[in-house]
Short mmCIF file of C-alpha atoms in Angstrom, two decimals:
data_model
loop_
_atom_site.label_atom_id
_atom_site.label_comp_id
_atom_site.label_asym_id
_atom_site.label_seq_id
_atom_site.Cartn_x
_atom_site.Cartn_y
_atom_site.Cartn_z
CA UNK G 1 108.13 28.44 104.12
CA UNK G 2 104.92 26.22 104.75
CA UNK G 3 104.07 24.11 101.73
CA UNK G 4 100.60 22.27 101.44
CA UNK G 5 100.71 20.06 103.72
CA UNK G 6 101.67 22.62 106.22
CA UNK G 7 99.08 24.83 105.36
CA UNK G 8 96.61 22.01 105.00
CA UNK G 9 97.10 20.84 108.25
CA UNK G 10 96.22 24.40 109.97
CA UNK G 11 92.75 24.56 107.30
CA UNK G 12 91.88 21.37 108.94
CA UNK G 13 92.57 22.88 112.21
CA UNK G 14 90.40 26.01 111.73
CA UNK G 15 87.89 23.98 110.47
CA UNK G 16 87.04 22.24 113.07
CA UNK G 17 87.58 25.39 115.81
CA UNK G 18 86.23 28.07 114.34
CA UNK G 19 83.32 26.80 111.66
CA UNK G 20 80.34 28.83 112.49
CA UNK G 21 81.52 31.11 115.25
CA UNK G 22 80.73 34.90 115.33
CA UNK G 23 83.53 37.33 115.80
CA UNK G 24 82.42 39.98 118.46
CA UNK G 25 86.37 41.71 119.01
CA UNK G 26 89.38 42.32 117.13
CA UNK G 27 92.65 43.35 118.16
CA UNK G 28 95.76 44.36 115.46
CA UNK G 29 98.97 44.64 117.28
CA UNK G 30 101.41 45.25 114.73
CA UNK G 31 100.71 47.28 111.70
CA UNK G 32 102.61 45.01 109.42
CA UNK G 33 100.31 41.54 110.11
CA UNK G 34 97.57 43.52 108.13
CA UNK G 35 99.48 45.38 105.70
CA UNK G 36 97.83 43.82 102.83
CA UNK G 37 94.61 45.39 104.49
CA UNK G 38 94.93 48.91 103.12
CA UNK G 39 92.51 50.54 104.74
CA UNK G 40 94.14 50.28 107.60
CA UNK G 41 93.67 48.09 111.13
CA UNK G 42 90.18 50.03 112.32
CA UNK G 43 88.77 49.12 108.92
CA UNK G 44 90.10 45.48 109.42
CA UNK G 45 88.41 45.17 112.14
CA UNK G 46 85.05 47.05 111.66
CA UNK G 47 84.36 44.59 108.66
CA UNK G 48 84.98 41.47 110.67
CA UNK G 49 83.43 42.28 113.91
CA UNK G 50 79.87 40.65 113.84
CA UNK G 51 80.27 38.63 111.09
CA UNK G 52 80.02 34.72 111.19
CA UNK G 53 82.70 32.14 109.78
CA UNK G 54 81.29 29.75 107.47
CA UNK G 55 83.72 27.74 105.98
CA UNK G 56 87.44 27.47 106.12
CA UNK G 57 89.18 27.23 102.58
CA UNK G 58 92.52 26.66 101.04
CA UNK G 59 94.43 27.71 97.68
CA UNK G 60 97.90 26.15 97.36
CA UNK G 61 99.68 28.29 100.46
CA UNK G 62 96.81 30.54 101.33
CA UNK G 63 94.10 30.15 103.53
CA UNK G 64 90.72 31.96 103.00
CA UNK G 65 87.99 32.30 105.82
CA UNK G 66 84.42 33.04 104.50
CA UNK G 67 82.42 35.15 105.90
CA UNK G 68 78.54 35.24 105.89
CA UNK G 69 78.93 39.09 104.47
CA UNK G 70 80.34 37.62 101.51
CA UNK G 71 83.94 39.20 102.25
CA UNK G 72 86.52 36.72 103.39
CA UNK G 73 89.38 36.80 105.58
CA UNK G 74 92.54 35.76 103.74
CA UNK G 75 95.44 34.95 105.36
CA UNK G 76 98.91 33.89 103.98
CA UNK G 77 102.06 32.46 106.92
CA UNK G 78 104.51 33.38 105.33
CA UNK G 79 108.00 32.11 106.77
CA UNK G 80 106.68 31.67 110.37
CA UNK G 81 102.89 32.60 110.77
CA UNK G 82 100.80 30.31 113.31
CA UNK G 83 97.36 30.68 114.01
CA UNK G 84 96.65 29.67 117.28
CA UNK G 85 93.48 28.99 119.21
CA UNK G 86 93.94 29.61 122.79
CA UNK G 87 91.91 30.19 126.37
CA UNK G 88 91.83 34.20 126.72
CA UNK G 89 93.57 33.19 130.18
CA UNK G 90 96.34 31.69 128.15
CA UNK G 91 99.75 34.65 128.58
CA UNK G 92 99.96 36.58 125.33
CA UNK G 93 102.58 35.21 122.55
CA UNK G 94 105.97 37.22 121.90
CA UNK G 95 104.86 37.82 118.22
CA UNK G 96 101.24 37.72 118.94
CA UNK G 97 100.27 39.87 116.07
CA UNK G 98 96.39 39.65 115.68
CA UNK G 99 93.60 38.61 117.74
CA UNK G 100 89.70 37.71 116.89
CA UNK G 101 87.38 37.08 120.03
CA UNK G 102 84.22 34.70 119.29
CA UNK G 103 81.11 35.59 121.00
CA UNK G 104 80.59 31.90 122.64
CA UNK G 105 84.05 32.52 124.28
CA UNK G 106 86.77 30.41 124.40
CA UNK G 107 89.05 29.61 122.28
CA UNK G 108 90.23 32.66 120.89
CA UNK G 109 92.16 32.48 117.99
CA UNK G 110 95.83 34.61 117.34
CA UNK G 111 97.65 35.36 114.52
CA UNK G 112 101.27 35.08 115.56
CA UNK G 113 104.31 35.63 113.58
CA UNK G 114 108.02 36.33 114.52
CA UNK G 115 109.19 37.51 111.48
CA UNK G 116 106.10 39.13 110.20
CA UNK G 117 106.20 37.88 106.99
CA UNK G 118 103.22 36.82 106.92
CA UNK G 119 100.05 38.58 107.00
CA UNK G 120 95.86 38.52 107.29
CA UNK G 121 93.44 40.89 105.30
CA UNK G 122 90.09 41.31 104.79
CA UNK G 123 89.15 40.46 100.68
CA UNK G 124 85.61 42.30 99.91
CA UNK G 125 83.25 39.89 98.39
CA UNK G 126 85.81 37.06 98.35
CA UNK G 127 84.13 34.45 99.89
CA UNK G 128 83.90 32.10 96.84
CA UNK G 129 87.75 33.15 95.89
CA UNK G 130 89.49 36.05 96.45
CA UNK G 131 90.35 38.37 93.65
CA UNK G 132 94.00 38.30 95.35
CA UNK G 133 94.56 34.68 95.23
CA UNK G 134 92.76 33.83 92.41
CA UNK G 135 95.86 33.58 89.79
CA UNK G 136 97.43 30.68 92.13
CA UNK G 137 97.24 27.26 90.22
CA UNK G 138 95.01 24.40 91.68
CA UNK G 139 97.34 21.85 93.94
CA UNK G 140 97.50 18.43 92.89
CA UNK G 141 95.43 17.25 95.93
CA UNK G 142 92.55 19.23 94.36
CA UNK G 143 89.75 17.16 92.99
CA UNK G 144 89.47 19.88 90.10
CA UNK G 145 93.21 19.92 89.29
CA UNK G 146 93.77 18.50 86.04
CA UNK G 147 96.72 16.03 85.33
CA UNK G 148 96.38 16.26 81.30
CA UNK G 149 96.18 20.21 81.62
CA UNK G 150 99.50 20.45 84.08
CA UNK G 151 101.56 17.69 81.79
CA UNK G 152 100.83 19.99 78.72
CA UNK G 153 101.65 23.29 80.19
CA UNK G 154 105.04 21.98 82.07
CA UNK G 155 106.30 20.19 78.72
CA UNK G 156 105.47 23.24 76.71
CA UNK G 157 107.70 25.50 79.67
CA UNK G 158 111.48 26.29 78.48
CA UNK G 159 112.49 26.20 82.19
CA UNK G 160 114.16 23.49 84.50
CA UNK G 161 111.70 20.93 85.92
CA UNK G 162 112.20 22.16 89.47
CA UNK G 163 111.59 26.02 88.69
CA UNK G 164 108.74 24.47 87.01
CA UNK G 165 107.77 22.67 90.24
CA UNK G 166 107.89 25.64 92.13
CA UNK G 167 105.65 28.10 89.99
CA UNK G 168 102.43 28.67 91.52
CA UNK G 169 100.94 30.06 88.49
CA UNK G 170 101.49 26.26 86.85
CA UNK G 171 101.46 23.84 90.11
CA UNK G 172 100.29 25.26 93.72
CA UNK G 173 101.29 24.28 97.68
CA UNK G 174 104.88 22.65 96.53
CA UNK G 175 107.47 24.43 97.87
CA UNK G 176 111.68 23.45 98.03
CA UNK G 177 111.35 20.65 100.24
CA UNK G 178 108.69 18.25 98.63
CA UNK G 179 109.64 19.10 95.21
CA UNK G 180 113.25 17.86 96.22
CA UNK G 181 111.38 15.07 97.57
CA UNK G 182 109.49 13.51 94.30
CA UNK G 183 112.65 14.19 92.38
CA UNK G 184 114.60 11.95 94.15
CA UNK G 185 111.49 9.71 93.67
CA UNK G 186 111.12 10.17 90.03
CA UNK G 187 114.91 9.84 90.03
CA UNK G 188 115.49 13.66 88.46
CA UNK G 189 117.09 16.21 88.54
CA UNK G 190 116.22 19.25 89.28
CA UNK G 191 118.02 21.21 86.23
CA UNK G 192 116.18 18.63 83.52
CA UNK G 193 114.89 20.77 80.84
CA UNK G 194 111.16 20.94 81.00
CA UNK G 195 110.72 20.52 76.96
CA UNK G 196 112.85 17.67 77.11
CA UNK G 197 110.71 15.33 79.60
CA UNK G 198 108.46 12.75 77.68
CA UNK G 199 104.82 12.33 78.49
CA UNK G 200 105.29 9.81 80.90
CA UNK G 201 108.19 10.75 82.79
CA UNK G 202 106.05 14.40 83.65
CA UNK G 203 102.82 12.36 84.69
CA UNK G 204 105.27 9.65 86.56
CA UNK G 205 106.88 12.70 88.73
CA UNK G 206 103.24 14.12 89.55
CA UNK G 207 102.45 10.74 90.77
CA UNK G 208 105.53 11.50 92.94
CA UNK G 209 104.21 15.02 94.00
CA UNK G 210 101.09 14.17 95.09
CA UNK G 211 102.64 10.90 97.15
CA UNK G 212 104.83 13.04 98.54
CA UNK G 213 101.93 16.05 99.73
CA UNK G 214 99.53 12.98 100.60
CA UNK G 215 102.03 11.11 103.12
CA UNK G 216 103.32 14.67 104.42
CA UNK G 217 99.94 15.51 105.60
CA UNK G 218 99.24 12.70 107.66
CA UNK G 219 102.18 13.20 109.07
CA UNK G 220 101.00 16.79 110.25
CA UNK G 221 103.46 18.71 108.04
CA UNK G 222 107.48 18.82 107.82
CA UNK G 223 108.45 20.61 111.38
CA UNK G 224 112.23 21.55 111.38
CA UNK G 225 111.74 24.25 114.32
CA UNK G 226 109.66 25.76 116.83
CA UNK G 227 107.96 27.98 113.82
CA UNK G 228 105.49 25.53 111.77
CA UNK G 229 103.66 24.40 114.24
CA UNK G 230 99.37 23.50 114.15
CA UNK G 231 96.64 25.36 115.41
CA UNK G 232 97.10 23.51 118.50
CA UNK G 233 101.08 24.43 118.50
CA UNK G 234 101.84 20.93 117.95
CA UNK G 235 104.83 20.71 115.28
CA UNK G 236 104.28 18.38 112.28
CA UNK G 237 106.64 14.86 112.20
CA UNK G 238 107.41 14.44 108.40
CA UNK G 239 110.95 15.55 108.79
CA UNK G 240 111.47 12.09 109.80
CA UNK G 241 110.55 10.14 106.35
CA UNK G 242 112.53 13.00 104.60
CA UNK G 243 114.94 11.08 102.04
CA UNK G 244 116.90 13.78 100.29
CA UNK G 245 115.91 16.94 101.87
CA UNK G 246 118.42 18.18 104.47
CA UNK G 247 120.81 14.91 104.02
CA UNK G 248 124.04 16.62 102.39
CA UNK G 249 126.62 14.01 102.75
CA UNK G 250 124.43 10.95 104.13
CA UNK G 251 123.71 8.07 102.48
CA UNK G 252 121.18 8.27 99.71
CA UNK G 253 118.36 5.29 100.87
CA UNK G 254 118.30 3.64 97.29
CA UNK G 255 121.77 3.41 96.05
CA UNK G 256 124.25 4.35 99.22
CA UNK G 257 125.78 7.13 97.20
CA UNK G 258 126.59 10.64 99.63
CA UNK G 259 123.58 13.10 99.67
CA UNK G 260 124.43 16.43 97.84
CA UNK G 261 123.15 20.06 98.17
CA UNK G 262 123.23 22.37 95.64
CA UNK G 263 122.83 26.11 95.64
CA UNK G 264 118.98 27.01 94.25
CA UNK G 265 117.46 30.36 94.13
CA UNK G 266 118.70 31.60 97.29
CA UNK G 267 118.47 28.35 98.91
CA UNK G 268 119.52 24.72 98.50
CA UNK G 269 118.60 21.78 96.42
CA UNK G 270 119.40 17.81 97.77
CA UNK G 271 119.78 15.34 95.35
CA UNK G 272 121.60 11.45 94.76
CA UNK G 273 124.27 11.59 92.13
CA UNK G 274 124.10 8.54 91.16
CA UNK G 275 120.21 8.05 91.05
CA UNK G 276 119.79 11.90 90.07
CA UNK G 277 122.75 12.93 87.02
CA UNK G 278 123.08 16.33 85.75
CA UNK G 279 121.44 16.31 82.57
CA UNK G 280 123.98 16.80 79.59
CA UNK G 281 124.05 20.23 78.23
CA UNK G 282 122.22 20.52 75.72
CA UNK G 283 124.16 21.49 71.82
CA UNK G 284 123.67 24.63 70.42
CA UNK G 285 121.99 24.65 67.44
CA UNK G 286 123.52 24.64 63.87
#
């Protein structure tokens, strides 16, 4: 799944490619890219034909394109969305899902998706936020994000410190692998007990997180196939300063001790065990 520095990386992308173009032709080819569009694909596109892109916006993992109607486009990747801009000459993607013609011509840009998990819809009078995003925490990369206000609400969670991590209601745009990442850094595990971290320690592993999001996106984004790629379908190079995530059974960079995974949620946590203990459970109380 994308994480910010994916999905920044594709904001920056749109930014500069499709800042005050007008839309003049839409096409949906699969029902399920606009399924969050309830009225239906000849709806999506009657409210976007004609209308102008004014600014390209972001909110943790989803990416909001307003419109001068006041409605914005929102769009979310999902495990393997790309939006691509491409010459109308260019042959049609596999998965090309959506497409949005500009009227001063090329580059189109395509919504493509292999394992449509991703999707685009139209959010009336969204353009400052959209009602459907607008629950999603501020990411720490955000000039309005507040430190003092995330410290409080994570130490006051009864929850692990990398569930905590992951909660987009509390922190937004960190996702499994860069929350691995600034543990390591912060030399944590990922099972700590959220109540139990002092002051310090929670504003120390933020430090981490943003580190972590701000040296990922100058890298492009983490690429670790064909499926994150920019809107110029050039993959992201992050993968290579990874130093936990992915390394089960390598060397950990600080200490030498073997990588290990963990199972997490479905998916897998990498951590040192020697830099990175288990915390010890905690006693039950009298």
């Amino acid at each position: 799944m994308p994480e910010l520095p994916e999905v920044e990386t594709v904001r920056q992308g749109l930014a500069r490619w499709a800042d005050g173009r007008r839309i003049v032709a839409v096409e949906v080819h699969h029902p399920r890219a606009i399924r969050r569009h309830l009225p239906g694909a000849e709806h999506f596109a009657a409210v976007l034909i004609g209308r102008t892109i004014v600014n390209v916006r972001r909110r943790g993992k989803y990416l909001w394109i307003p419109l001068d109607s006041g409605d914005a486009l929102v769009a979310h990747l999902g495990m393997s969305g790309q939006l691509l801009f491409q010459p109308a000459a260019a042959p049609d993607e596999t998965h090309l899902r959506v497409r949005l013609r500009f009227a001063d011509g090329d580059p189109e840009l395509r919504f493509v998706d292999q394992r449509t998990f991703g999707g685009l819809a139209v959010s009336e009078d969204g353009a400052e936020l959209p009602a459907e995003i607008a629950h999603i925490a501020r990411d720490p990369l955000d000039p309005l994000f507040s430190d003092d206000d995330f410290i409080q609400a994570l130490r006051r969670r009864h929850t692990e410190v990398k569930r905590a991590l992951l909660d987009q209601t509390l922190i937004s745009g960190v996702g499994n692998i860069y929350a691995d990442e600034a543990l390591w850094r912060a030399k944590l595990h990922g099972t700590r007990p959220t109540d139990a971290l002092t002051r310090p320690a929670v504003a120390r592993l933020l430090g981490h997180v943003r580190d972590v999001l701000t040296e990922s996106l100058k890298d492009g984004g983490t690429s670790f196939d064909a499926l994150y790629v920019n809107v110029n379908g050039e993959s992201g190079y992050f993968d290579r300063s990874l130093n936990v995530y992915g390394r089960e059974g390598e060397p950990c960079f600080r200490c030498g001790t073997p990588i290990r995974r963990e199972p997490f949620m479905n998916r897998s946590s990498y951590s040192c065990p020697h830099c990175q203990p288990r915390p010890r459970p905690r006693r039950p109380a009298a």
